[in-house]
mmCIF file of C-alpha atoms in Angstrom:
data_model
loop_
_atom_site.group_PDB
_atom_site.id
_atom_site.type_symbol
_atom_site.label_atom_id
_atom_site.label_comp_id
_atom_site.label_asym_id
_atom_site.label_seq_id
_atom_site.Cartn_x
_atom_site.Cartn_y
_atom_site.Cartn_z
ATOM 1 C CA MET A 851 119.374 93.742 138.244
ATOM 2 C CA ALA A 852 117.160 92.137 136.176
ATOM 3 C CA LYS A 853 116.450 94.924 132.980
ATOM 4 C CA GLN A 854 113.243 96.279 133.165
ATOM 5 C CA LYS A 855 110.553 94.973 130.536
ATOM 6 C CA ASN A 856 109.783 97.242 127.578
ATOM 7 C CA LYS A 857 106.862 99.120 127.417
ATOM 8 C CA ILE A 858 105.524 99.942 123.556
ATOM 9 C CA THR A 859 102.592 101.706 122.373
ATOM 10 C CA VAL A 860 100.926 100.885 118.740
ATOM 11 C CA VAL A 861 99.269 103.688 117.017
ATOM 12 C CA GLY A 862 96.914 102.909 114.301
ATOM 13 C CA GLY A 863 93.993 100.704 114.432
ATOM 14 C CA GLY A 864 94.489 99.239 110.556
ATOM 15 C CA SER A 865 95.234 95.894 109.103
ATOM 16 C CA TRP A 866 98.800 96.399 109.443
ATOM 17 C CA ALA A 867 98.703 97.837 113.293
ATOM 18 C CA THR A 868 96.337 94.580 114.460
ATOM 19 C CA ALA A 869 99.151 92.865 112.774
ATOM 20 C CA ASN A 870 101.650 94.121 114.333
ATOM 21 C CA VAL A 871 99.989 93.723 117.534
ATOM 22 C CA LYS A 872 99.940 90.005 116.836
ATOM 23 C CA MET A 873 103.643 89.779 116.286
ATOM 24 C CA LEU A 874 104.616 91.815 119.391
ATOM 25 C CA SER A 875 101.863 89.343 121.311
ATOM 26 C CA ASP A 876 103.412 86.231 120.211
ATOM 27 C CA ASN A 877 106.861 87.400 120.718
ATOM 28 C CA VAL A 878 108.298 85.527 123.928
ATOM 29 C CA THR A 879 110.049 89.312 124.920
ATOM 30 C CA GLU A 880 108.852 90.059 128.342
ATOM 31 C CA LYS A 881 106.889 93.243 127.119
ATOM 32 C CA GLU A 882 103.642 95.723 128.169
ATOM 33 C CA ILE A 883 101.857 96.368 125.011
ATOM 34 C CA PHE A 884 99.370 99.527 124.649
ATOM 35 C CA TRP A 885 96.979 100.274 121.708
ATOM 36 C CA TRP A 886 95.898 103.813 120.500
ATOM 37 C CA MET A 887 92.864 103.459 117.904
ATOM 38 C CA ARG A 888 90.603 106.350 116.870
ATOM 39 C CA SER A 889 87.155 104.619 116.774
ATOM 40 C CA THR A 890 85.943 104.388 120.218
ATOM 41 C CA GLN A 891 83.516 101.452 118.526
ATOM 42 C CA ALA A 892 86.397 99.767 117.227
ATOM 43 C CA VAL A 893 87.593 100.149 120.480
ATOM 44 C CA GLU A 894 84.396 98.662 122.750
ATOM 45 C CA HIS A 895 84.282 95.771 120.391
ATOM 46 C CA ILE A 896 87.685 94.626 121.248
ATOM 47 C CA HIS A 897 87.198 95.062 124.885
ATOM 48 C CA LYS A 898 84.276 93.086 124.893
ATOM 49 C CA PHE A 899 85.087 90.379 121.874
ATOM 50 C CA GLY A 900 88.651 90.461 121.758
ATOM 51 C CA HIS A 901 88.700 91.007 118.050
ATOM 52 C CA ASN A 902 89.517 93.898 115.836
ATOM 53 C CA PRO A 903 85.737 94.307 114.055
ATOM 54 C CA ASN A 904 87.310 96.263 111.020
ATOM 55 C CA TYR A 905 90.485 94.589 110.314
ATOM 56 C CA LEU A 906 92.080 90.979 110.535
ATOM 57 C CA SER A 907 89.261 90.064 112.727
ATOM 58 C CA SER A 908 90.324 86.608 112.844
ATOM 59 C CA VAL A 909 93.438 87.756 115.258
ATOM 60 C CA ASP A 910 92.786 86.979 118.833
ATOM 61 C CA ILE A 911 94.070 90.295 120.263
ATOM 62 C CA LYS A 912 95.609 89.407 123.826
ATOM 63 C CA VAL A 913 96.561 93.143 124.851
ATOM 64 C CA PRO A 914 95.057 94.065 128.370
ATOM 65 C CA ALA A 915 91.662 95.890 127.531
ATOM 66 C CA ALA A 916 92.476 98.422 130.277
ATOM 67 C CA ASN A 917 95.984 99.312 127.434
ATOM 68 C CA ILE A 918 93.550 100.265 124.524
ATOM 69 C CA SER A 919 91.687 103.084 124.283
ATOM 70 C CA THR A 920 91.833 106.652 122.310
ATOM 71 C CA ASN A 921 93.619 108.625 124.546
ATOM 72 C CA LEU A 922 96.687 109.019 122.865
ATOM 73 C CA LYS A 923 98.884 111.331 125.409
ATOM 74 C CA GLU A 924 97.728 108.340 128.068
ATOM 75 C CA LEU A 925 99.365 105.676 126.527
ATOM 76 C CA ILE A 926 102.361 107.326 125.486
ATOM 77 C CA ALA A 927 103.146 108.727 128.448
ATOM 78 C CA PRO A 928 104.597 105.478 130.035
ATOM 79 C CA ALA A 929 106.094 103.864 126.887
ATOM 80 C CA ASP A 930 109.515 103.248 125.766
ATOM 81 C CA PHE A 931 108.667 102.535 122.009
ATOM 82 C CA ILE A 932 106.029 104.135 120.092
ATOM 83 C CA LEU A 933 105.110 102.134 116.914
ATOM 84 C CA LEU A 934 103.226 104.440 114.332
ATOM 85 C CA ASN A 935 100.898 102.710 112.214
ATOM 86 C CA VAL A 936 98.658 105.124 110.307
ATOM 87 C CA PRO A 937 98.083 106.239 106.655
ATOM 88 C CA ALA A 938 100.775 108.797 106.426
ATOM 89 C CA ALA A 939 98.407 111.267 105.220
ATOM 90 C CA PHE A 940 96.271 111.029 108.671
ATOM 91 C CA LEU A 941 99.874 111.067 110.600
ATOM 92 C CA LYS A 942 99.292 114.547 111.559
ATOM 93 C CA ASP A 943 95.669 114.256 112.761
ATOM 94 C CA ALA A 944 96.837 111.246 114.619
ATOM 95 C CA LEU A 945 99.644 112.892 116.342
ATOM 96 C CA LYS A 946 97.220 116.010 116.770
ATOM 97 C CA GLY A 947 98.055 117.245 120.289
ATOM 98 C CA ILE A 948 101.222 115.382 120.924
ATOM 99 C CA THR A 949 104.070 117.972 121.349
ATOM 100 C CA PRO A 950 108.225 116.974 121.002
ATOM 101 C CA ALA A 951 108.188 116.673 124.858
ATOM 102 C CA ASP A 952 105.549 113.907 124.780
ATOM 103 C CA LEU A 953 108.173 111.974 122.342
ATOM 104 C CA ALA A 954 111.126 112.806 124.235
ATOM 105 C CA GLY A 955 113.608 109.683 125.543
ATOM 106 C CA LYS A 956 111.673 107.519 123.283
ATOM 107 C CA LYS A 957 112.312 105.048 120.632
ATOM 108 C CA ILE A 958 110.087 105.916 117.660
ATOM 109 C CA VAL A 959 108.937 102.995 115.394
ATOM 110 C CA SER A 960 107.356 103.442 111.940
ATOM 111 C CA ALA A 961 105.732 100.649 110.007
ATOM 112 C CA ILE A 962 104.055 103.609 107.660
ATOM 113 C CA LYS A 963 104.776 103.207 103.752
ATOM 114 C CA GLY A 964 104.009 106.824 102.766
ATOM 115 C CA ILE A 965 104.800 110.262 102.897
ATOM 116 C CA VAL A 966 104.053 113.284 104.906
ATOM 117 C CA PRO A 967 101.607 114.919 102.661
ATOM 118 C CA ASP A 968 102.196 119.015 102.603
ATOM 119 C CA GLU A 969 105.476 118.793 104.047
ATOM 120 C CA ASN A 970 106.323 115.857 101.332
ATOM 121 C CA GLN A 971 108.613 114.577 103.816
ATOM 122 C CA ILE A 972 109.030 110.372 104.776
ATOM 123 C CA ILE A 973 108.457 109.752 108.575
ATOM 124 C CA GLY A 974 111.833 110.272 110.064
ATOM 125 C CA GLU A 975 112.575 113.326 108.161
ATOM 126 C CA PHE A 976 108.822 114.525 109.420
ATOM 127 C CA LEU A 977 109.733 113.584 113.037
ATOM 128 C CA ASN A 978 112.827 114.964 113.354
ATOM 129 C CA GLN A 979 111.582 118.466 111.853
ATOM 130 C CA HIS A 980 108.477 118.422 113.607
ATOM 131 C CA TYR A 981 108.499 116.643 116.984
ATOM 132 C CA ASN A 982 112.607 116.956 117.522
ATOM 133 C CA VAL A 983 113.066 113.138 117.204
ATOM 134 C CA SER A 984 116.453 111.895 116.732
ATOM 135 C CA PHE A 985 117.366 109.702 113.942
ATOM 136 C CA ASP A 986 119.477 107.263 116.593
ATOM 137 C CA ASP A 987 116.493 106.956 118.326
ATOM 138 C CA PHE A 988 114.280 106.330 114.935
ATOM 139 C CA VAL A 989 113.346 102.821 113.356
ATOM 140 C CA VAL A 990 111.660 101.883 110.398
ATOM 141 C CA ILE A 991 110.227 98.496 109.832
ATOM 142 C CA SER A 992 109.664 97.439 106.077
ATOM 143 C CA GLY A 993 108.719 94.366 104.277
ATOM 144 C CA PRO A 994 108.090 92.222 102.329
ATOM 145 C CA CYS A 995 105.138 91.121 104.488
ATOM 146 C CA HIS A 996 101.646 91.707 104.243
ATOM 147 C CA ALA A 997 99.390 91.914 107.017
ATOM 148 C CA GLU A 998 97.080 89.099 106.077
ATOM 149 C CA GLU A 999 99.478 86.547 105.808
ATOM 150 C CA VAL A 1000 101.148 87.878 109.547
ATOM 151 C CA ALA A 1001 97.223 86.645 110.335
ATOM 152 C CA LEU A 1002 97.717 83.363 108.571
ATOM 153 C CA GLU A 1003 100.757 83.063 110.381
ATOM 154 C CA LYS A 1004 102.422 82.018 107.303
ATOM 155 C CA LEU A 1005 106.251 82.483 107.143
ATOM 156 C CA SER A 1006 107.200 86.401 106.615
ATOM 157 C CA TYR A 1007 110.325 88.531 106.711
ATOM 158 C CA LEU A 1008 110.372 92.149 108.100
ATOM 159 C CA THR A 1009 113.909 93.865 107.690
ATOM 160 C CA ILE A 1010 114.010 96.493 110.948
ATOM 161 C CA ALA A 1011 116.441 99.728 110.267
ATOM 162 C CA SER A 1012 117.899 102.096 112.222
ATOM 163 C CA ARG A 1013 121.670 104.313 112.245
ATOM 164 C CA ASP A 1014 121.963 102.380 115.614
ATOM 165 C CA ILE A 1015 122.295 98.864 114.618
ATOM 166 C CA GLU A 1016 122.067 97.842 118.048
ATOM 167 C CA LEU A 1017 118.617 99.721 118.706
ATOM 168 C CA ALA A 1018 117.328 97.479 115.471
ATOM 169 C CA ALA A 1019 118.892 94.456 116.796
ATOM 170 C CA GLU A 1020 116.556 95.370 120.118
ATOM 171 C CA PHE A 1021 113.742 96.043 118.280
ATOM 172 C CA ALA A 1022 113.782 92.860 116.023
ATOM 173 C CA GLY A 1023 114.204 90.993 119.005
ATOM 174 C CA MET A 1024 110.718 92.113 120.386
ATOM 175 C CA ILE A 1025 108.833 91.139 117.209
ATOM 176 C CA ASN A 1026 110.184 87.863 115.903
ATOM 177 C CA THR A 1027 108.429 84.640 116.204
ATOM 178 C CA ARG A 1028 108.213 81.400 114.415
ATOM 179 C CA TYR A 1029 106.390 82.710 111.570
ATOM 180 C CA ILE A 1030 108.190 86.298 111.575
ATOM 181 C CA LYS A 1031 111.837 86.117 110.569
ATOM 182 C CA THR A 1032 113.849 89.702 111.005
ATOM 183 C CA ASN A 1033 117.174 91.168 109.463
ATOM 184 C CA VAL A 1034 118.740 94.359 110.536
ATOM 185 C CA SER A 1035 119.959 97.411 108.416
ATOM 186 C CA ASP A 1036 121.295 101.066 108.789
ATOM 187 C CA ASP A 1037 119.779 102.211 105.845
ATOM 188 C CA ILE A 1038 116.627 104.575 107.215
ATOM 189 C CA TYR A 1039 116.361 106.599 103.894
ATOM 190 C CA GLY A 1040 116.725 103.622 101.282
ATOM 191 C CA THR A 1041 114.234 101.512 103.468
ATOM 192 C CA GLU A 1042 111.608 104.017 103.879
ATOM 193 C CA TYR A 1043 111.697 105.623 100.360
ATOM 194 C CA GLY A 1044 111.861 102.041 98.936
ATOM 195 C CA ALA A 1045 108.754 101.208 100.759
ATOM 196 C CA VAL A 1046 107.240 104.289 99.296
ATOM 197 C CA LEU A 1047 107.930 103.856 95.743
ATOM 198 C CA LYS A 1048 106.820 100.065 95.941
ATOM 199 C CA ASN A 1049 103.308 100.745 96.328
ATOM 200 C CA VAL A 1050 103.349 103.896 93.291
ATOM 201 C CA TYR A 1051 104.873 100.219 91.327
ATOM 202 C CA ALA A 1052 102.234 98.281 92.905
ATOM 203 C CA ILE A 1053 99.800 101.083 91.240
ATOM 204 C CA ALA A 1054 101.464 100.600 88.111
ATOM 205 C CA SER A 1055 101.313 97.191 87.804
ATOM 206 C CA GLY A 1056 97.655 97.349 88.466
ATOM 207 C CA ILE A 1057 97.185 99.761 86.066
ATOM 208 C CA CYS A 1058 98.637 97.599 83.237
ATOM 209 C CA HIS A 1059 96.804 94.583 84.382
ATOM 210 C CA GLY A 1060 93.833 96.557 84.522
ATOM 211 C CA VAL A 1061 94.039 97.765 80.695
ATOM 212 C CA GLY A 1062 94.960 94.540 79.544
ATOM 213 C CA TYR A 1063 98.294 93.910 79.532
ATOM 214 C CA GLY A 1064 99.857 90.559 80.594
ATOM 215 C CA ASP A 1065 102.553 88.678 83.115
ATOM 216 C CA ASN A 1066 105.164 89.503 80.342
ATOM 217 C CA PHE A 1067 104.602 93.088 80.213
ATOM 218 C CA GLN A 1068 104.014 93.082 83.999
ATOM 219 C CA SER A 1069 107.786 91.274 84.545
ATOM 220 C CA VAL A 1070 109.650 94.227 82.606
ATOM 221 C CA LEU A 1071 107.666 96.582 84.211
ATOM 222 C CA ILE A 1072 109.152 95.730 87.456
ATOM 223 C CA SER A 1073 112.525 94.674 86.101
ATOM 224 C CA ASN A 1074 112.468 98.790 85.412
ATOM 225 C CA ALA A 1075 110.863 99.700 88.356
ATOM 226 C CA ILE A 1076 114.000 98.231 91.047
ATOM 227 C CA ARG A 1077 115.949 100.351 88.421
ATOM 228 C CA GLU A 1078 114.145 103.644 88.679
ATOM 229 C CA LEU A 1079 114.191 103.161 92.574
ATOM 230 C CA GLU A 1080 117.693 102.504 92.609
ATOM 231 C CA ARG A 1081 118.405 105.625 91.098
ATOM 232 C CA PHE A 1082 116.186 107.569 93.195
ATOM 233 C CA VAL A 1083 117.602 106.275 96.740
ATOM 234 C CA ASP A 1084 120.886 106.160 95.371
ATOM 235 C CA THR A 1085 120.721 110.063 94.133
ATOM 236 C CA VAL A 1086 118.530 110.980 97.588
ATOM 237 C CA HIS A 1087 120.587 109.075 99.994
ATOM 238 C CA PRO A 1088 123.727 107.682 98.342
ATOM 239 C CA ILE A 1089 125.569 104.648 100.432
ATOM 240 C CA ASP A 1090 126.553 101.128 99.626
ATOM 241 C CA ARG A 1091 123.349 98.910 99.715
ATOM 242 C CA ASP A 1092 122.155 95.813 97.433
ATOM 243 C CA ILE A 1093 118.771 96.952 95.973
ATOM 244 C CA LYS A 1094 118.379 92.882 95.634
ATOM 245 C CA GLU A 1095 117.907 92.685 99.110
ATOM 246 C CA SER A 1096 114.638 91.692 100.624
ATOM 247 C CA ALA A 1097 113.713 94.931 102.030
ATOM 248 C CA TYR A 1098 113.636 96.766 98.355
ATOM 249 C CA LEU A 1099 113.336 93.835 95.637
ATOM 250 C CA GLY A 1100 111.578 91.345 97.653
ATOM 251 C CA ASP A 1101 109.129 94.371 98.942
ATOM 252 C CA LEU A 1102 108.452 95.282 95.593
ATOM 253 C CA MET A 1103 107.766 92.099 94.375
ATOM 254 C CA VAL A 1104 105.243 91.160 96.844
ATOM 255 C CA THR A 1105 103.298 94.494 96.646
ATOM 256 C CA ALA A 1106 103.232 94.618 92.741
ATOM 257 C CA TYR A 1107 102.214 90.603 92.684
ATOM 258 C CA SER A 1108 100.086 90.092 95.749
ATOM 259 C CA GLN A 1109 96.625 89.166 95.339
ATOM 260 C CA PHE A 1110 96.413 91.230 99.126
ATOM 261 C CA SER A 1111 98.053 94.371 97.646
ATOM 262 C CA ARG A 1112 95.479 97.043 98.292
ATOM 263 C CA ASN A 1113 98.040 99.604 95.631
ATOM 264 C CA ARG A 1114 97.895 96.795 92.996
ATOM 265 C CA THR A 1115 93.809 96.418 93.448
ATOM 266 C CA PHE A 1116 93.368 100.175 93.487
ATOM 267 C CA GLY A 1117 95.537 100.139 90.263
ATOM 268 C CA ASN A 1118 93.875 97.489 88.544
ATOM 269 C CA MET A 1119 90.537 99.607 89.256
ATOM 270 C CA ILE A 1120 91.779 102.611 87.797
ATOM 271 C CA GLY A 1121 93.209 100.641 84.845
ATOM 272 C CA LYS A 1122 89.389 99.427 84.320
ATOM 273 C CA GLY A 1123 87.947 102.789 84.328
ATOM 274 C CA TYR A 1124 87.083 103.966 87.675
ATOM 275 C CA THR A 1125 87.461 106.992 89.344
ATOM 276 C CA VAL A 1126 89.920 107.727 91.937
ATOM 277 C CA ARG A 1127 87.112 108.941 94.349
ATOM 278 C CA SER A 1128 85.204 105.474 93.120
ATOM 279 C CA ALA A 1129 87.936 102.819 93.740
ATOM 280 C CA GLN A 1130 88.707 104.260 96.866
ATOM 281 C CA LEU A 1131 85.058 103.831 98.337
ATOM 282 C CA GLU A 1132 84.773 100.392 96.870
ATOM 283 C CA MET A 1133 88.111 99.569 98.556
ATOM 284 C CA ASN A 1134 87.507 101.244 102.092
ATOM 285 C CA MET A 1135 91.100 100.978 102.319
ATOM 286 C CA ILE A 1136 93.952 103.485 101.923
ATOM 287 C CA ALA A 1137 96.129 102.606 99.039
ATOM 288 C CA GLU A 1138 99.464 104.993 100.035
ATOM 289 C CA GLY A 1139 100.874 104.952 96.518
ATOM 290 C CA TYR A 1140 98.110 107.516 95.262
ATOM 291 C CA TYR A 1141 99.245 109.821 97.891
ATOM 292 C CA ALA A 1142 102.788 109.081 97.554
ATOM 293 C CA VAL A 1143 103.484 109.610 94.235
ATOM 294 C CA ASN A 1144 101.931 113.156 94.258
ATOM 295 C CA CYS A 1145 104.504 114.114 96.955
ATOM 296 C CA LEU A 1146 107.346 112.143 95.314
ATOM 297 C CA HIS A 1147 106.655 114.645 91.776
ATOM 298 C CA GLU A 1148 107.411 117.078 94.371
ATOM 299 C CA VAL A 1149 110.269 115.819 96.175
ATOM 300 C CA ASN A 1150 111.679 114.786 92.694
ATOM 301 C CA LYS A 1151 111.627 118.350 91.604
ATOM 302 C CA ASN A 1152 114.700 118.980 93.584
ATOM 303 C CA TYR A 1153 116.749 115.830 92.656
ATOM 304 C CA LYS A 1154 115.338 115.414 88.531
ATOM 305 C CA VAL A 1155 116.003 111.572 88.728
ATOM 306 C CA HIS A 1156 114.592 109.652 85.541
ATOM 307 C CA MET A 1157 111.396 108.038 86.969
ATOM 308 C CA PRO A 1158 109.081 107.362 83.832
ATOM 309 C CA ILE A 1159 107.005 104.842 85.923
ATOM 310 C CA CYS A 1160 106.628 107.242 88.633
ATOM 311 C CA ASN A 1161 105.596 109.911 86.195
ATOM 312 C CA ALA A 1162 102.952 107.659 84.438
ATOM 313 C CA VAL A 1163 100.935 107.245 87.381
ATOM 314 C CA TYR A 1164 101.183 110.660 88.679
ATOM 315 C CA ASN A 1165 100.016 111.561 85.164
ATOM 316 C CA ILE A 1166 96.904 109.263 85.534
ATOM 317 C CA LEU A 1167 95.977 109.935 89.053
ATOM 318 C CA TYR A 1168 96.600 113.453 88.796
ATOM 319 C CA GLN A 1169 96.510 115.019 85.339
ATOM 320 C CA LYS A 1170 93.444 112.539 84.380
ATOM 321 C CA HIS A 1171 95.341 111.023 81.306
ATOM 322 C CA SER A 1172 93.797 107.995 79.938
ATOM 323 C CA PRO A 1173 95.666 105.092 81.530
ATOM 324 C CA ALA A 1174 95.656 102.813 78.099
ATOM 325 C CA LEU A 1175 97.219 105.853 76.452
ATOM 326 C CA GLU A 1176 99.545 106.123 79.556
ATOM 327 C CA MET A 1177 100.811 102.624 79.630
ATOM 328 C CA LYS A 1178 101.412 103.150 75.805
ATOM 329 C CA LEU A 1179 103.475 105.464 75.843
ATOM 330 C CA LEU A 1180 105.421 104.066 79.352
ATOM 331 C CA ALA A 1181 105.877 100.719 77.060
ATOM 332 C CA GLU A 1182 108.165 102.921 74.632
ATOM 333 C CA GLU A 1183 110.489 103.382 77.658
ATOM 334 C CA LEU A 1184 110.748 100.441 78.970
ATOM 335 C CA SER A 1185 113.713 98.361 78.012
#
């Protein structure tokens, strides 16, 4: 008997969600795609014109109009896989009205690169504690990969992580294309925390550029950042991992250096003297690292890992320290 085709529901309407929809659509594995978006206007626009009006508008949306709506409960009911792709700060709001029973028996995939505020939990922990999602049914998508380059079909690599390697491989098989290559991993904690931390380090990279440091300093900053990341993930979840792999070092590098990095852009604006609010308004996009560094500050109270770069970013964004002075103090700690 032929295997029934998978049904997958994408939750979120931003650029990375749109890129994920494109990958799933371009992949040759037979599947049915559903797409939840918060904005009624965006859904209506896609129904009419076949493009996301707000993000990656060059991407042709191949999902049937009947499968795109603002009713999440209705869209997740038939799904085998649910791909979460909203900013971590808005996840609780997006899942309002959804119960553990609604998610029972489904595989949950996180493409979220952040920590849920207040709970200060990475997505896997949050879903496990609040929605009874088993870690064995949980999958993490990590980079290095910018949505804008997916839209341009530039060769990109993704790491798909799950405690169940066969599940990771199954999902990887649903998104690889001629322009997307996939690797699999069993390190759900390292890939999740790595994706969170690299956004904070990209903000630091932007700040130091904004206050006038050059490429020489940035290379030292990122060299220290990967060591800081390694110290943290090895303390939180000590397993045998190679921090030089693409999911860790590669994702950090592209986020810290790329023109498409919203966290780097946000940091650059802060370094140039923008307030947090004015930078957020001008960007009109979420820099996950802004929320993440506050959460990490709380999480690290339990672990007490030496994290001078995270501390510097926290001091600038939440304690309103001078970016120039904080970077000068940080420079004395780097090696």
